[in-house]
XYZ file of C-alpha atoms in Angstrom:
592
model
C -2.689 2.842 -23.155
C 0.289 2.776 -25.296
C 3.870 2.201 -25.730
C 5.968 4.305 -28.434
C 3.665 6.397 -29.888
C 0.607 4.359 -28.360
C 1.141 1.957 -26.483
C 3.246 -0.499 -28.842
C 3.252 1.924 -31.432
C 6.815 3.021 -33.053
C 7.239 5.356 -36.422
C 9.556 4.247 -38.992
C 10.030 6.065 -42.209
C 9.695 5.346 -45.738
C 8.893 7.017 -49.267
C 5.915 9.162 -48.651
C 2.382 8.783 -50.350
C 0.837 11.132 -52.132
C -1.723 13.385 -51.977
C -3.270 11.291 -49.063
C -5.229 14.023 -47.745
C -6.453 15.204 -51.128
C -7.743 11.591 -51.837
C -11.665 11.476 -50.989
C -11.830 14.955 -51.615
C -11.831 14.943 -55.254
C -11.207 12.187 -57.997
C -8.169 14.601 -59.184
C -6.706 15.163 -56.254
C -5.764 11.422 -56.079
C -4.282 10.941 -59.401
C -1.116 8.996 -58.862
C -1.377 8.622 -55.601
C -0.390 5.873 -53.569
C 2.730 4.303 -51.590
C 6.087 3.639 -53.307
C 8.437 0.733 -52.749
C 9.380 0.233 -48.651
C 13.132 -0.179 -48.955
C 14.599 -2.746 -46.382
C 16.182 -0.269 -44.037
C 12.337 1.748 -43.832
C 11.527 -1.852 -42.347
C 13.108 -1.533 -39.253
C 10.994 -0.417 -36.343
C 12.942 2.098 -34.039
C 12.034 4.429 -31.043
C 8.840 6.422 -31.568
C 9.139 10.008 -33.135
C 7.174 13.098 -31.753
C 4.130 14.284 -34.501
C 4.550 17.650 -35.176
C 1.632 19.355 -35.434
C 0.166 22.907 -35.117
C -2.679 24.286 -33.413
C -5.604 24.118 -33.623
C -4.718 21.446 -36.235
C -2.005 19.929 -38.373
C -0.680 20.156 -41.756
C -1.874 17.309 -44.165
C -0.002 16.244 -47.466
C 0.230 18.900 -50.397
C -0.335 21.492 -48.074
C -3.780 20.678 -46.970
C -4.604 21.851 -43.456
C -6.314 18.550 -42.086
C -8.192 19.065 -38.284
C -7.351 16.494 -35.567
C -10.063 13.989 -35.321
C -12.258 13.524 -32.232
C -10.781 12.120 -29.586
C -13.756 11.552 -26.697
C -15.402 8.518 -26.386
C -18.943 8.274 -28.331
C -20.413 6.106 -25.576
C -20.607 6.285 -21.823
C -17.780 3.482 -19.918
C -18.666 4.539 -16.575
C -20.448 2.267 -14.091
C -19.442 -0.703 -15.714
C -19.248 -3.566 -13.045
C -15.445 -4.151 -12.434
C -15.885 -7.430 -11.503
C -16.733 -8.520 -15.122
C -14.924 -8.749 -17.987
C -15.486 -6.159 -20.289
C -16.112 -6.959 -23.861
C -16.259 -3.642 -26.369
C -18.162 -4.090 -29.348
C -17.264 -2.330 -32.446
C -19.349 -2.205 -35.407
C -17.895 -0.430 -38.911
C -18.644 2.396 -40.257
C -21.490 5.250 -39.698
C -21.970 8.666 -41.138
C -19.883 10.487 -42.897
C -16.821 12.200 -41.384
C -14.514 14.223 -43.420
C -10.623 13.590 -43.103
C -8.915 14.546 -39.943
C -5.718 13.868 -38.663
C -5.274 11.532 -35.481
C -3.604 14.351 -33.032
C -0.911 11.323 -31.500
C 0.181 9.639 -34.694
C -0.080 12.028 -37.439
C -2.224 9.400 -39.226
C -5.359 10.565 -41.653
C -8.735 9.461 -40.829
C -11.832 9.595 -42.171
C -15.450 8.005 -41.565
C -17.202 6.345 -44.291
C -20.730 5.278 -44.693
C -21.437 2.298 -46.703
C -24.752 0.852 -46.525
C -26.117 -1.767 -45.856
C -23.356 -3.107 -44.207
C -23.393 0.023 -41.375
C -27.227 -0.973 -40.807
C -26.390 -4.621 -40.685
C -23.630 -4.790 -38.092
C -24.750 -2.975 -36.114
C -27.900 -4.727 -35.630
C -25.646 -7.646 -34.969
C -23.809 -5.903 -32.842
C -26.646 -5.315 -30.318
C -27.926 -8.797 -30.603
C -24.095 -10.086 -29.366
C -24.224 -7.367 -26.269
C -27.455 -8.814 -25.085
C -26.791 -12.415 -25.621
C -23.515 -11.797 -23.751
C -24.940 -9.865 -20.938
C -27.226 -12.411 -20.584
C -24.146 -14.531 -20.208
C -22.423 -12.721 -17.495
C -20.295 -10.147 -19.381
C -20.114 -6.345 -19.264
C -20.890 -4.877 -22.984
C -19.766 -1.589 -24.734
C -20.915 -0.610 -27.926
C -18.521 2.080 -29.496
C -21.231 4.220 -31.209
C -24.885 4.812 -29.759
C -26.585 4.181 -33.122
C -25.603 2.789 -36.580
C -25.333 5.836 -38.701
C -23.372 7.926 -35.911
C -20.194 9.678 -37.050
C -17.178 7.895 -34.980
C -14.014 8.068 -35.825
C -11.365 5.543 -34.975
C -9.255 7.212 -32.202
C -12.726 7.624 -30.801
C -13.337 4.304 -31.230
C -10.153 3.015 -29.540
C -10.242 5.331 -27.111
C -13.542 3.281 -25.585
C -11.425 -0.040 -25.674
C -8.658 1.504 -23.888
C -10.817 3.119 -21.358
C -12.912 0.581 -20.319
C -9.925 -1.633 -19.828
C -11.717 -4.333 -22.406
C -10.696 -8.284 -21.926
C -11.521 -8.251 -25.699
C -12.931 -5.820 -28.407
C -14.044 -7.210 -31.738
C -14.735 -4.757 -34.325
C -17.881 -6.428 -36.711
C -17.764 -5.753 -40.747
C -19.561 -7.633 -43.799
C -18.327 -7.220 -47.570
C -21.388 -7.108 -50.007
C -18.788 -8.681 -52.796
C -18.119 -11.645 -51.020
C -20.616 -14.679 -50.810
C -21.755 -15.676 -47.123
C -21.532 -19.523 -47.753
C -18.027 -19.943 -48.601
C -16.013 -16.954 -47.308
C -14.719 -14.869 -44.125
C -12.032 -13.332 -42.879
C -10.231 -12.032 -39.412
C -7.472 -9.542 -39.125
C -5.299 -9.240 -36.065
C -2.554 -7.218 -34.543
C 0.478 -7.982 -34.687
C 4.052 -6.923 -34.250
C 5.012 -4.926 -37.378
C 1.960 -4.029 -38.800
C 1.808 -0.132 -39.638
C -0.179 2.647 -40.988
C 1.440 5.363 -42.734
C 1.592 9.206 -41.801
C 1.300 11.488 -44.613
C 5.182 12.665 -44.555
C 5.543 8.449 -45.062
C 6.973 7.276 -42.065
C 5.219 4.222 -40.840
C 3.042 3.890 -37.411
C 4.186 0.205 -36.302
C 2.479 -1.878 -33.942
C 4.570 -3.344 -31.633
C 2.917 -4.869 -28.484
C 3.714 -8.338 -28.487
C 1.551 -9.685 -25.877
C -1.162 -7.968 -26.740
C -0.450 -9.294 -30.029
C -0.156 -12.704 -28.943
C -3.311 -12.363 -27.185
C -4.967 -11.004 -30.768
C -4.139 -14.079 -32.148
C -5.206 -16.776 -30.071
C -9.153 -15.227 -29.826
C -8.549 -14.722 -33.809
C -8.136 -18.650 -33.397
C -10.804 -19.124 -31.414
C -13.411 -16.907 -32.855
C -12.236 -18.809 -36.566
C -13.274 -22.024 -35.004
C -16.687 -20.817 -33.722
C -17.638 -18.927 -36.802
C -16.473 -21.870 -39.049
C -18.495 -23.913 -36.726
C -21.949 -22.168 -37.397
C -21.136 -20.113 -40.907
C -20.332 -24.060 -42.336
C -17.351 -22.736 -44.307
C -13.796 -22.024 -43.380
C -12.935 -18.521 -42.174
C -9.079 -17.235 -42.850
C -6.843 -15.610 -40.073
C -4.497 -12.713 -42.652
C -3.361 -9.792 -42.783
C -5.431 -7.066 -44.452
C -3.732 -4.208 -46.766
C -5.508 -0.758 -46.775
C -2.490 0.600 -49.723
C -3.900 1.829 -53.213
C -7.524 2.943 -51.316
C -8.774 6.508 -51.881
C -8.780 8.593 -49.216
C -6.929 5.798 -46.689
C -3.754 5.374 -45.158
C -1.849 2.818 -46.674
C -0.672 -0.458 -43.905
C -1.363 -3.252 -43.469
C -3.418 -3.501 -39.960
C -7.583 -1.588 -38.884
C -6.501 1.500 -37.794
C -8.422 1.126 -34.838
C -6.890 -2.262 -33.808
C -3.405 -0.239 -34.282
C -4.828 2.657 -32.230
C -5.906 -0.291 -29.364
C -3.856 -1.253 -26.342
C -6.195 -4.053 -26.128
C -6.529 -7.208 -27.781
C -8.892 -6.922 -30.951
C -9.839 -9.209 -33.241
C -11.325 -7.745 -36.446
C -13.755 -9.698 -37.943
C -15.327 -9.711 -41.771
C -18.060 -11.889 -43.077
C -19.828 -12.534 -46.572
C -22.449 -10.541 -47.777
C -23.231 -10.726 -51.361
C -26.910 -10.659 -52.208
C -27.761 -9.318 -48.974
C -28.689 -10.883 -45.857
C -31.366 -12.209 -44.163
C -32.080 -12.598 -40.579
C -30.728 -15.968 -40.040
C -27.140 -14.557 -41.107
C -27.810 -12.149 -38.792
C -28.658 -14.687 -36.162
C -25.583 -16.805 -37.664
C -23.369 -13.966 -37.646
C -23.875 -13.036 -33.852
C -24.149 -16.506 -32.405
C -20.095 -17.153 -33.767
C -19.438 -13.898 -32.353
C -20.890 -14.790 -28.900
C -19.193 -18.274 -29.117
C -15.721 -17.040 -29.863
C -15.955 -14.495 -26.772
C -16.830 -17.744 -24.789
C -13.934 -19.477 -25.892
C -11.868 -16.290 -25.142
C -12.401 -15.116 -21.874
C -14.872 -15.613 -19.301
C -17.549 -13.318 -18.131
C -16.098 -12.743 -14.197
C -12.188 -11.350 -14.061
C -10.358 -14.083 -13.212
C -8.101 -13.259 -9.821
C -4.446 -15.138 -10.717
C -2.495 -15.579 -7.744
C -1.447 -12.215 -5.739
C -3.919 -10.380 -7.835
C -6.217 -7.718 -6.806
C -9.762 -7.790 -7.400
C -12.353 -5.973 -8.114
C -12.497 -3.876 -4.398
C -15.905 -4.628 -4.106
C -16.730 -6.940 -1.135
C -18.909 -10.049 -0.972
C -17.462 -11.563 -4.048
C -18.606 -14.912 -2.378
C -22.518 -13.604 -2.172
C -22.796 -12.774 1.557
C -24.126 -10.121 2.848
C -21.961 -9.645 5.383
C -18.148 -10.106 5.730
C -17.620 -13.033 6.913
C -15.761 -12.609 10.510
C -12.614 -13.096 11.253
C -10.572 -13.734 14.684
C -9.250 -10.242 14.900
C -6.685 -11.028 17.977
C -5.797 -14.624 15.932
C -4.893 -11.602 12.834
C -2.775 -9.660 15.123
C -0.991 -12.341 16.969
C 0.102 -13.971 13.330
C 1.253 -10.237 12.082
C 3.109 -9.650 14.925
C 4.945 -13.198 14.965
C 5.726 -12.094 11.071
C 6.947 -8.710 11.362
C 8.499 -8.310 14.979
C 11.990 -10.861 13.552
C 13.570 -7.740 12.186
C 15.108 -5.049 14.271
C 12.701 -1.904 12.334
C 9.151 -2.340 11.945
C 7.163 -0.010 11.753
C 3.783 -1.012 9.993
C 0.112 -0.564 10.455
C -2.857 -2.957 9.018
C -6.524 -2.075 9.268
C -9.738 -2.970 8.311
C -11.351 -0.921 6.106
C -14.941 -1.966 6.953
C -14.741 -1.320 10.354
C -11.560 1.085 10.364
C -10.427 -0.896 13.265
C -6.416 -0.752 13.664
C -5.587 -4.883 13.741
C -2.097 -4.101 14.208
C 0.155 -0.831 14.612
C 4.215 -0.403 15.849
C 5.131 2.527 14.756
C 2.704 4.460 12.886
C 3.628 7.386 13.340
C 7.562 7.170 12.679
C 8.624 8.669 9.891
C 9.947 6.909 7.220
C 11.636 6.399 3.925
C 9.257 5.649 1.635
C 11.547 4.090 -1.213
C 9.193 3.611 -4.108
C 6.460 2.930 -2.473
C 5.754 6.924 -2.702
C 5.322 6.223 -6.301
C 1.518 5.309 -5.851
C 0.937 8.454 -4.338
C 2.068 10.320 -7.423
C 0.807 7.956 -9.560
C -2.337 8.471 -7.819
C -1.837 12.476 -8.023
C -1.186 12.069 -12.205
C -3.812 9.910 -12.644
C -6.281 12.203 -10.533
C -5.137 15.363 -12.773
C -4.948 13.796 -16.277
C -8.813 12.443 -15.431
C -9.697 16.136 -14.866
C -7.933 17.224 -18.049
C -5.507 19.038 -15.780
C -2.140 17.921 -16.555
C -1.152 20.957 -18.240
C -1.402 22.269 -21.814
C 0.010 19.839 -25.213
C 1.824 22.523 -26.441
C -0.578 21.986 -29.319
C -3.236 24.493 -28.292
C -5.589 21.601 -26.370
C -5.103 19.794 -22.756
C -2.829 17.428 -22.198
C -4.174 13.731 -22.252
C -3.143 10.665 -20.646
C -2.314 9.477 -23.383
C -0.027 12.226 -24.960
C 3.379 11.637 -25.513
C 6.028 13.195 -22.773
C 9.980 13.088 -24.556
C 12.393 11.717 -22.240
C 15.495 13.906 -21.585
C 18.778 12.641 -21.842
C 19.284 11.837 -17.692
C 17.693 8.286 -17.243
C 18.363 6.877 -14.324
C 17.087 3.406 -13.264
C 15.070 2.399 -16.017
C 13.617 -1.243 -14.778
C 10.472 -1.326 -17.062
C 12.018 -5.019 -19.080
C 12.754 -5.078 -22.742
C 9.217 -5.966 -24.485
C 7.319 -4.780 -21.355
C 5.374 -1.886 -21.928
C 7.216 -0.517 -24.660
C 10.976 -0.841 -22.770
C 12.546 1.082 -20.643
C 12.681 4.456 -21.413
C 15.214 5.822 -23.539
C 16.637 9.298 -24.292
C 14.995 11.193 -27.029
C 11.911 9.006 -27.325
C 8.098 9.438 -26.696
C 6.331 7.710 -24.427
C 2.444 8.150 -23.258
C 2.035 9.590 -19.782
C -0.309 6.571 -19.137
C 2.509 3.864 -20.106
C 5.038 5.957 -17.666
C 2.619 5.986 -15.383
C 2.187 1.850 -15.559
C 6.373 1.383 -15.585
C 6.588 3.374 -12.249
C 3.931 1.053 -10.649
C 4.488 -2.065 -12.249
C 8.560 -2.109 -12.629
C 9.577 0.805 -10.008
C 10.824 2.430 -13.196
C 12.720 5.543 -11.713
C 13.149 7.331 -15.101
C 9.027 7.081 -15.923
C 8.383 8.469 -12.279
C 10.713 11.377 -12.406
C 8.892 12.301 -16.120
C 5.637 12.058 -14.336
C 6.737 14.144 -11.567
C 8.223 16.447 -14.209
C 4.738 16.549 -15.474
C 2.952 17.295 -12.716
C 5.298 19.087 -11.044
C 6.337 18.828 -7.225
C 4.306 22.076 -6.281
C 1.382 20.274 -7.490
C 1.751 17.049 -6.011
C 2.554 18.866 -2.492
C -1.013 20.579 -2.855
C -2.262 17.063 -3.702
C -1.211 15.329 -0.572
C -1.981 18.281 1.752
C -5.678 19.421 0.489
C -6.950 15.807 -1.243
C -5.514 13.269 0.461
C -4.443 15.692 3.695
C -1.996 13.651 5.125
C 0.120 15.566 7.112
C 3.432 13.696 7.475
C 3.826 12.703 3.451
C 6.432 15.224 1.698
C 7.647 14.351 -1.923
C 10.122 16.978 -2.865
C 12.708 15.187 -5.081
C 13.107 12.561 -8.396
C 15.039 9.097 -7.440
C 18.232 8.317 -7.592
C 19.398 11.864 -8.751
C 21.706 12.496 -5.285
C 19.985 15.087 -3.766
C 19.162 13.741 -0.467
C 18.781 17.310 0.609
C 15.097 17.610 -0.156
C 12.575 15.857 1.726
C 10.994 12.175 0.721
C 9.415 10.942 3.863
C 6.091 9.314 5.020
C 4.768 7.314 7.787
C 2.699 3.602 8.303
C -0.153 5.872 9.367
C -0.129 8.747 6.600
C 0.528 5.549 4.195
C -2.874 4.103 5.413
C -4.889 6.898 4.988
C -3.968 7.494 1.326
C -4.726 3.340 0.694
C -7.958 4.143 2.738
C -9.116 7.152 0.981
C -8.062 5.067 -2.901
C -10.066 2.247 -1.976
C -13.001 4.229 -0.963
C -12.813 6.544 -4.069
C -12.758 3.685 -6.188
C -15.830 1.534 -4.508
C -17.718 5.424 -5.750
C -16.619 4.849 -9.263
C -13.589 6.768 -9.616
C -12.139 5.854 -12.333
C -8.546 7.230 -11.441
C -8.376 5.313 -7.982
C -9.791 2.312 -10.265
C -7.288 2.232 -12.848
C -4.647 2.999 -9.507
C -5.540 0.146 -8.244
C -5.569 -2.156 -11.620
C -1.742 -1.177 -12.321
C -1.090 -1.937 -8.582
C -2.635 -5.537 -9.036
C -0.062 -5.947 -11.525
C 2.638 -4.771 -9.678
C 1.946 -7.527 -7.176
C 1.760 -10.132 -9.640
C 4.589 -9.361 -11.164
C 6.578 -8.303 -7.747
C 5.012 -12.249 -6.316
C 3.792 -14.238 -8.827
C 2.420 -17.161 -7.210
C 4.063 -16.826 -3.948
C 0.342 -15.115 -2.485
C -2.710 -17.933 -1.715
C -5.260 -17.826 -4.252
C -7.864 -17.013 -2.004
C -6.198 -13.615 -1.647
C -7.083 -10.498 -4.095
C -3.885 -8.101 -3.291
C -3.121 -4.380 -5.142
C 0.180 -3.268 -3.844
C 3.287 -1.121 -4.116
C 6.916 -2.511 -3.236
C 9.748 -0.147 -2.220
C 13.334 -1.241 -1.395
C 16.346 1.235 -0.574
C 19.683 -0.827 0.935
C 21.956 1.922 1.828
C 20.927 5.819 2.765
C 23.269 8.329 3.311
C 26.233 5.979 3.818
C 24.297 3.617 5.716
C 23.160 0.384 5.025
C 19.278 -0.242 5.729
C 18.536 -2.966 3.904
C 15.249 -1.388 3.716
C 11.900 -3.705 2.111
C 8.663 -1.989 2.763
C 5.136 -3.107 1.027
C 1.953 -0.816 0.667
C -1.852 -2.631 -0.461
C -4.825 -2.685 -0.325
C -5.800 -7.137 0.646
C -9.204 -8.677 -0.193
C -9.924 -12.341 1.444
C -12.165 -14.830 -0.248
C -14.770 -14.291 2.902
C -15.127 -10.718 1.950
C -12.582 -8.869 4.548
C -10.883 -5.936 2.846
C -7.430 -4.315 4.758
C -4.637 -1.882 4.065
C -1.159 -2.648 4.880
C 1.759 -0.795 5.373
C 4.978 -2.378 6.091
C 8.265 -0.473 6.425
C 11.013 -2.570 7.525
C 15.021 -2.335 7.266
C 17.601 -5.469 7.533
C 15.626 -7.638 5.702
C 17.799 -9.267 3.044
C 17.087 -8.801 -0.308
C 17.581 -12.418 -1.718
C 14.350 -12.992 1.032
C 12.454 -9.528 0.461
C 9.624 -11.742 -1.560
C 9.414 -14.336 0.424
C 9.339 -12.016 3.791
C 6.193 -10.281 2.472
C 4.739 -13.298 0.755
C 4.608 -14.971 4.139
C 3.083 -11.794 5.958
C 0.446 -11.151 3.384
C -0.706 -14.579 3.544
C -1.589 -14.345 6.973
C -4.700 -12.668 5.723
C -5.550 -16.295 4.007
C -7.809 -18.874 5.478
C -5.983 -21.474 4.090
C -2.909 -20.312 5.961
């Protein structure tokens, strides 16, 4: 989810505010509270800082011993059809929830009721989610009713989950006078909230950012379109506000790894239905002008690994001995190949040299402990937090001071990894897939740990010729990292049929390894393909040069045919890696 502290979250310091935690619980308490001046050098983002905090909870200002707020979900994300785009509703406020303190930044919470605006939105709220179900789109409310206590990391944690296209969180100000005034806040790069010791919580995401602001545009342009008047894209500024960390951005839009567009609208005098009506319908239009209701498959992306995207009933078939012939003719011009593609309908093997050689898996292994990670911090069991609780995805692991390959690009995910910082397990876990970031996989293996992982691929996934005993690129070659085309198929098979259940690891496996491929391809792979995959590359091993390329997937065709491929082949050039395996996974096209 996250990048720094979150994902695009760093912690800066500056003059810390007073009494924060006192503030809401007693008019005295906050008497001459609130921020001092930032000072230029507090300004400047830098590499996220661990929280401390003691269990079971963590030390507010002037001593006050704050809890952590909630972290779980209020509403249910499962089931949710992955071919749609997932919009998350968020409507403000509910019942009251006393401070807390938000267990990954340090920040203080709190839930506030403030009627009538909690009855209000949240009626509007459930008017959007059916006109945009109606429309094609897959709708998530974050609370079940309009006076339920949620707090914000709960909040966010339902965008993150559900892997939202969008998430709009819906407010109305009973000061402010329908006809001529609204408002939307977005993220964006620098905006903070501020712990209680002072030091800032920045966001720092830029894409998502940049993705904030165009729907902010768009959703400014509907709502101006129906509300008559014009509505203002700004910053908001939560400083001098009882009981409230001072910033400048919705804590849940800062807590969000998705883009969020936070939207206010006039309420003075009350409303009346056709507000209501008014209110939804520029809601509904700006999501329309945003993203569309089916995931959109960019070239050399995966897709949703459910077949019959076209309608059929049926796969449509294919000229299985046509397939071979055109893999072989692909594969057989360099001197190792030893591969295996199958279809995972049938489980019929379409082509196989090799498949049981054993191999080095370069980092294609990475998927596998991905996949192992992902499995355990589902479960809740990646280990303790050292906090008193269970470590969560999304909890920061410190990197030591031996990096070694860090590939994950400057603004990508937070950059690569550097020594002393903190970095969600979940953001390590997308550099390893997405960049073949060697320093996020050996934190994750650190995490897991290798006994773990061994138990993994021998009882789960039982593949019997898969050991991963060692980190990369630390040289110790002494301990085992082998696999074979066949072992490799039978973890891809047993992912893609965990995920078509609803398992949400395997699922979000699969979504970083979409990414991978577009990133790894770009547009080199046909349209009409839908490909999640994992690249490895290796040119010299143990003083010899292999010139190793190998590529693991899962490939979708536009007719409904699902495969898994594993290709492990040495001598192929480097400079023509990408085009090698372009050219072989587009055999699976039909407009080859």
């Amino acid at each position: 989810m996250n990048d720094g502290f979150f994902r695009g979250m760093n912690v800066t310091s500056r003059p810390a505010f007073a009494a924060l935690a006192l503030c809401g619980l007693g008019a005295a308490a906050c008497a001459g509270a609130g921020p001092g001046p930032i000072s230029p050098a507090s300004a400047v983002t830098r590499p996220a800082e661990p929280v401390t905090v003691q269990a079971p909870s963590t030390r507010g200002s002037a001593g006050i011993k704050l809890p952590h707020c909630p972290e779980a979900s209020a509403t249910d994300t499962s089931g949710l059809d992955p071919r749609k785009n997932v919009i998350v509703l968020d409507p403000g406020h509910g019942a009251k929830g006393d401070p807390c303190q938000d267990r990954q930044t340090g920040i203080v919470d709190r839930e506030t009721p403030n009627e009538p605006e909690t009855r209000d939105v949240f009626e509007v709220a459930k008017e959007v989610k059916v006109r945009l179900e109606k429309a094609g789109y897959a709708v998530v409310l974050t609370k079940n009713r309009a006076d339920e206590k949620v707090y914000k990391r709960q909040r966010s944690n339902t965008v993150n989950h559900s892997n939202a296209a969008l998430a709009i969180s819906i407010h109305h100000d009973t000061a402010r006078p329908w006809d001529s005034w609204g408002e939307i806040y977005t993220q964006k790069v620098g905006l903070y909230r501020e712990r209680p010791d002072g030091k800032k919580v920045t966001f720092g995401d830029s894409a998502v950012a940049a993705k904030s602001r165009e729907y902010a545009l768009n959703f400014a342009r509907a709502r101006e379109a129906v509300e008559g008047h014009k509505v203002a894209i700004k910053d908001n500024s939560f400083d001098n506000r009882s009981g409230v960390a001072p910033g400048n951005i919705p804590l849940v839009s800062l807590l969000s790894q998705r883009p969020f567009v936070y939207l206010e609208a006039g309420a003075k005098g009350g409303w009346t239905q056709k507000h209501k009506d008014a209110y939804a319908q520029g809601i509904v239009n700006g999501v329309k002008a945003s993203v569309p209701p089916v995931r959109a498959r960019p070239r050399g992306q995966a897709g949703s690994f459910q077949r019959h995207r076209s309608g059929q009933s049926q796969p449509v078939p294919y000229d299985k001995e046509n397939l071979a012939r055109s893999l072989r003719e692909a594969l057989d011009r360099y001197p190792q190949n030893d591969s295996t593609v199958t279809d995972l309908k049938s489980g019929d093997v379409i082509y196989s040299q090799g498949a049981d050689k054993s191999v080095y898996p370069a980092s294609t292994a990475k998927a596998i402990i991905a996949y192992t990670a992902l499995q355990l911090g589902h479960q809740g069991k990646l280990g303790d937090n050292g906090a008193g609780g269970k470590f969560q995805l999304d909890d920061p692991i410190k990197i030591g001071e031996t990096v070694l390959g860090s590939a994950t690009p400057e603004g990508k995910l937070g950059g690569p990894p550097r020594p002393g910082q903190s970095v969600p397990a979940r953001t390590l876990i997308k550099q390893m897939l997405i960049y073949s970031d060697n320093t996020a996989s050996n934190h994750i293996l650190d995490k897991i740990t290798v006994g773990k992982l061994r138990e993994v691929i021998t009882n789960d996934l039982k593949l019997s010729s898969t050991k991963i005993e060692r980190k990369y690129l630390t040289g110790d070659e002494s301990k085992p990292l082998t696999t074979t085309p066949a072992d490799m198929t039978k973890f891809l098979q047993h992912v893609h049929h965990k995920a078509a259940a609803g398992d949400g690891a395997s699922r979000e496996l699969l979504e970083y390894m979409k990414e991978a491929t577009r990133v790894r391809f770009g547009e080199r792979i046909h349209d009409d393909l839908s490909v999640a995959g994992k690249f490895g590359a290796k040119a010299e091993f143990k003083g010899e040069v292999k010139n190793w390329q190998h590529q693991i997937g899962i490939v979708e065709d536009s007719r409904g045919n699902a495969f898994t491929v594993a290709f492990f082949s040495s001598h192929v050039p480097e400079e023509t890696a990408q085009e090698h395996y372009a050219r072989v996974l587009n055999v699976f096209s039909s407009t080859k």
